[in-house]
Tab-separated table of C-alpha atoms in Angstrom:
chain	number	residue	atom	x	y	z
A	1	UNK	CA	8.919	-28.922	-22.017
A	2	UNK	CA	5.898	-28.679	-19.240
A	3	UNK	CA	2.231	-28.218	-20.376
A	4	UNK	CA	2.124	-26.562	-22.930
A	5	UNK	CA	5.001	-26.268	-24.461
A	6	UNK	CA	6.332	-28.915	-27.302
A	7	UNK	CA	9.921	-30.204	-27.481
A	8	UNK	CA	12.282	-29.488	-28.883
A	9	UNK	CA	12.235	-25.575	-27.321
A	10	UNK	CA	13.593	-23.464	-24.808
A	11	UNK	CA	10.890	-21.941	-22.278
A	12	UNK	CA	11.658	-19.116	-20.299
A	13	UNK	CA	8.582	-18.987	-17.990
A	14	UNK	CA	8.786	-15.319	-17.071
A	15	UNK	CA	5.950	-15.562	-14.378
A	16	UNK	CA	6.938	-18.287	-12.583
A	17	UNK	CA	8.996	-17.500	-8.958
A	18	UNK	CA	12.679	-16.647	-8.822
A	19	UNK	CA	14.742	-18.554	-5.865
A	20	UNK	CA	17.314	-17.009	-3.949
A	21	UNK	CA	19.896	-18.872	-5.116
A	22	UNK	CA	18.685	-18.116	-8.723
A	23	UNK	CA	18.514	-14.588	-7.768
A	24	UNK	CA	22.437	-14.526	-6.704
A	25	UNK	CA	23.024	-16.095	-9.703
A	26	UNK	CA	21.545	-13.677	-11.802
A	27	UNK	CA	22.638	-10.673	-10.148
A	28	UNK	CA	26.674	-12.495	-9.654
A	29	UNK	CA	26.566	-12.686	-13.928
A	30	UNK	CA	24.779	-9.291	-14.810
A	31	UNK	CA	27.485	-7.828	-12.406
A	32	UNK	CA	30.336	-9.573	-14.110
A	33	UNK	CA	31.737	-10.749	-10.847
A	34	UNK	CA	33.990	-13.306	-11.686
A	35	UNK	CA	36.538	-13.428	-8.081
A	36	UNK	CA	37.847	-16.804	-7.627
A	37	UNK	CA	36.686	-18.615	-5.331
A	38	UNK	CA	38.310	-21.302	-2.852
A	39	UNK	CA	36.836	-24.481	-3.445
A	40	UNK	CA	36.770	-25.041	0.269
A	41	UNK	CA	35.053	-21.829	0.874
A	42	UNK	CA	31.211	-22.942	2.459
A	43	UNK	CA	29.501	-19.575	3.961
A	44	UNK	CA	26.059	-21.277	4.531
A	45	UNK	CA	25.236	-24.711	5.656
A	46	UNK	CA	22.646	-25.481	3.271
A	47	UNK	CA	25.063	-23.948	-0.025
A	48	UNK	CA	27.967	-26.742	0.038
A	49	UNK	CA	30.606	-26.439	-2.996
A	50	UNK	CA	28.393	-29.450	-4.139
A	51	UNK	CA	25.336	-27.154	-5.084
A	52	UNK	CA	25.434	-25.648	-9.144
A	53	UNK	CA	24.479	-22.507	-7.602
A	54	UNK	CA	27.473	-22.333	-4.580
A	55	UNK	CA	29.988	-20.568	-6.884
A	56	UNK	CA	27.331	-17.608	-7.484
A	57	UNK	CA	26.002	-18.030	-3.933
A	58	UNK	CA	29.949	-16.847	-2.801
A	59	UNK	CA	30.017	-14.541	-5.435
A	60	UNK	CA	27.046	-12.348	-4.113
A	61	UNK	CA	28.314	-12.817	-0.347
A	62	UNK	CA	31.679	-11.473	-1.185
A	63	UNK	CA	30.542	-8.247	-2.522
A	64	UNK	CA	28.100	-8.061	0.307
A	65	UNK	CA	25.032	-8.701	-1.411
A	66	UNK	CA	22.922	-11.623	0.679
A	67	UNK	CA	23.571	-12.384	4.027
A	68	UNK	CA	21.315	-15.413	5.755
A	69	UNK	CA	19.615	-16.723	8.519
A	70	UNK	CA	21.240	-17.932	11.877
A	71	UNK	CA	21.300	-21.968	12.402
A	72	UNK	CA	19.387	-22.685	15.371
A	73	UNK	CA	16.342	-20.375	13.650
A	74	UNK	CA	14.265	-23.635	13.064
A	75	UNK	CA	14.356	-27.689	13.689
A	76	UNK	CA	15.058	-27.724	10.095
A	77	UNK	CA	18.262	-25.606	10.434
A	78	UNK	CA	20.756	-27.394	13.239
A	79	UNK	CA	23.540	-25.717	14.029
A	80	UNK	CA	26.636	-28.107	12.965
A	81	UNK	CA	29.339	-27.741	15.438
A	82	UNK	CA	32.094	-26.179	15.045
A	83	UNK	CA	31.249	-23.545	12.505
A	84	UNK	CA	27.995	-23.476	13.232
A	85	UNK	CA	27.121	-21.769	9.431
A	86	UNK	CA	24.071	-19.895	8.625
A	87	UNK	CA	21.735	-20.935	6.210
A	88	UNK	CA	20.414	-18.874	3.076
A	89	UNK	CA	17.538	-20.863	2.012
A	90	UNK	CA	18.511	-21.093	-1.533
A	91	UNK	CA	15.230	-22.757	-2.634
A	92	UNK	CA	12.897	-20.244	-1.243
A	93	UNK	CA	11.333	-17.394	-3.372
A	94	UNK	CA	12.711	-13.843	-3.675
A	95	UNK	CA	10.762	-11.267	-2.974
A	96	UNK	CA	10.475	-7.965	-4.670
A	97	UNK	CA	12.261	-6.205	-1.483
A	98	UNK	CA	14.772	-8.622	-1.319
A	99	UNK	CA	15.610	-7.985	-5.324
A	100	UNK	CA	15.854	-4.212	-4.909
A	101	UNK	CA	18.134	-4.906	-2.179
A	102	UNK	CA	20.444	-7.313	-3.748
A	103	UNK	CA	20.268	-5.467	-7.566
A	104	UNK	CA	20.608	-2.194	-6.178
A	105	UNK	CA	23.564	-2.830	-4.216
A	106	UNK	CA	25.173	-4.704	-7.042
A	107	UNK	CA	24.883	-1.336	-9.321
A	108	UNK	CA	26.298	0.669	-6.390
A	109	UNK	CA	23.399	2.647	-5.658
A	110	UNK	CA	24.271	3.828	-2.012
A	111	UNK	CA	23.483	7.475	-1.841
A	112	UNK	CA	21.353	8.839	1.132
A	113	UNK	CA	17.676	8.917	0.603
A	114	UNK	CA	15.825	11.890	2.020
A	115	UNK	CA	13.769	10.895	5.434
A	116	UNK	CA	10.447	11.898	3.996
A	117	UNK	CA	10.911	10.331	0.802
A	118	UNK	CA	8.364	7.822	0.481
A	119	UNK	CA	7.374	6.635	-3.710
A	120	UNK	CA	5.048	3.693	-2.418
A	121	UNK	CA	2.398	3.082	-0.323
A	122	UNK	CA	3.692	-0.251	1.721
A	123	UNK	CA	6.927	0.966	1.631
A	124	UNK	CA	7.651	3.773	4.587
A	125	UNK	CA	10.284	5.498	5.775
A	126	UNK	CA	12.303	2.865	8.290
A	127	UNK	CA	10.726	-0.276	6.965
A	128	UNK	CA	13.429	-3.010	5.843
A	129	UNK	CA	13.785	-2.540	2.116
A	130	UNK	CA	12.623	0.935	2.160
A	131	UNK	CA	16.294	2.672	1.294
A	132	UNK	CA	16.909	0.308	-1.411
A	133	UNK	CA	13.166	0.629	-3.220
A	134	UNK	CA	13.595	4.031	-2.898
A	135	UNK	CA	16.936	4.359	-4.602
A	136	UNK	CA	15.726	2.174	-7.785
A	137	UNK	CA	12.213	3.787	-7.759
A	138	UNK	CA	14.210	7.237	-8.240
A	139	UNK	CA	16.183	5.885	-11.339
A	140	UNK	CA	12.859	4.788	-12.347
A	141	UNK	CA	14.491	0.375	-12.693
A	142	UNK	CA	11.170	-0.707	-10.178
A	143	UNK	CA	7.281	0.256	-10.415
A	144	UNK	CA	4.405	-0.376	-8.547
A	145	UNK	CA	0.440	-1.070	-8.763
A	146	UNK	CA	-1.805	1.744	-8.667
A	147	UNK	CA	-3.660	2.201	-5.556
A	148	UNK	CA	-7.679	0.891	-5.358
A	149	UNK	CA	-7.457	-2.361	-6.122
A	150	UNK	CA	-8.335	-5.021	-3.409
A	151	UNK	CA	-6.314	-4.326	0.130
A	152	UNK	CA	-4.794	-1.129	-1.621
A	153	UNK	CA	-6.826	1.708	-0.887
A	154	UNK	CA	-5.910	5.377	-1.911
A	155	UNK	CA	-5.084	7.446	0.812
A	156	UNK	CA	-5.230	10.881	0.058
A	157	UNK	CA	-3.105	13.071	-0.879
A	158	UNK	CA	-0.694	11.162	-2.308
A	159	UNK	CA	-2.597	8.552	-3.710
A	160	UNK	CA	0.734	6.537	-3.325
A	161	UNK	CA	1.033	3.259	-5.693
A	162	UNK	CA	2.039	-0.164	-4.007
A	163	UNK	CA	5.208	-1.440	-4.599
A	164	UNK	CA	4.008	-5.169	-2.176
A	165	UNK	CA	7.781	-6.027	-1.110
A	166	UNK	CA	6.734	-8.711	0.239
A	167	UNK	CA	5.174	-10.714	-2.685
A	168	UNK	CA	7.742	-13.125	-4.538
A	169	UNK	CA	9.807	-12.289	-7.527
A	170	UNK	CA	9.156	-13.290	-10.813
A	171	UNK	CA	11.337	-14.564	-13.165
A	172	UNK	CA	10.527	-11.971	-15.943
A	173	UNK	CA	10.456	-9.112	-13.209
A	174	UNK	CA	14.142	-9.784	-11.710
A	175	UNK	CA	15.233	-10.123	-15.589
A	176	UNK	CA	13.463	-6.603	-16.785
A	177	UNK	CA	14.800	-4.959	-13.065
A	178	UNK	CA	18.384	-6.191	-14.052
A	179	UNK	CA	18.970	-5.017	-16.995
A	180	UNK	CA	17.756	-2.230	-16.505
């Protein structure tokens, strides 16, 4: 156990961050996706068959769930001639855009969302995750913070809360958005 928290025992932590590669992982098992997988099979350069989380990490890619970032993005992210593989950055946070991305397409929510439809603040029409938040926001899986607090003003009419797609993912909030 950490501070806090005597042995013997089994601590969740729901408020610390959720990782990308815990995120696939998460997502690959709630979904039941269980495709084989070549053991050869290596989509991103820093996710080798090696890794505890690679066989999840392939999972999520073949039902088209993450994608990642070209090599060449960075001096920490050579491209490695010749397959020059992307890299998915399996240790950095998720954020709460990303997860209504990657759960949402998992359930096979894909319908059209109206052009003026718009349940959050931060979240407009045409910005990255804004189909996806929309679509759980709808079924009523993702909330937000009301507006007023600190950088969150209410803006008349709507009084819209803020859904902050950018902040990272929790471990209790990608568990909660899951299974629901």
């Amino acid at each position: 156990g950490g501070p806090g928290e005597p042995c013997p025992g089994n601590y969740f932590r729901p408020n610390n961050n959720v990782t990308r590669a815990q995120l696939a992982k998460i997502v690959a098992i709630a979904a039941a996706f269980t495709d084989p997988v070549p053991s050869t099979q290596q989509t991103f350069e820093d996710v080798p068959p090696s890794s505890g989380l690679w066989l999840y990490v392939e999972r999520a890619v073949g039902h088209g769930l993450i994608n990642g970032y070209p090599c060449g993005g960075n001096a920490f992210e050579p491209c490695n001639a010749p397959l020059n593989r992307p890299y998915f950055r399996p240790f950095n946070n998720a954020t709460r855009g990303q997860i209504s991305k990657i759960v949402g397409t998992a359930a096979g929510f894909t319908e059209a969302v109206a052009s003026t439809q718009q349940t959050f603040e931060d979240v407009p029409t045409g910005s990255t995750f804004w189909e996806y938040v929309e679509r759980m926001a709808t079924r009523g899986v993702i909330g937000g913070y009301p507006c007023g607090g600190p950088g969150e003003p209410c803006n008349a009419p709507g009084n819209r809360p803020y859904f902050r797609p950018n902040n990272n993912a929790t471990r209790g909030q990608i568990s909660k958005i899951t299974a629901q």
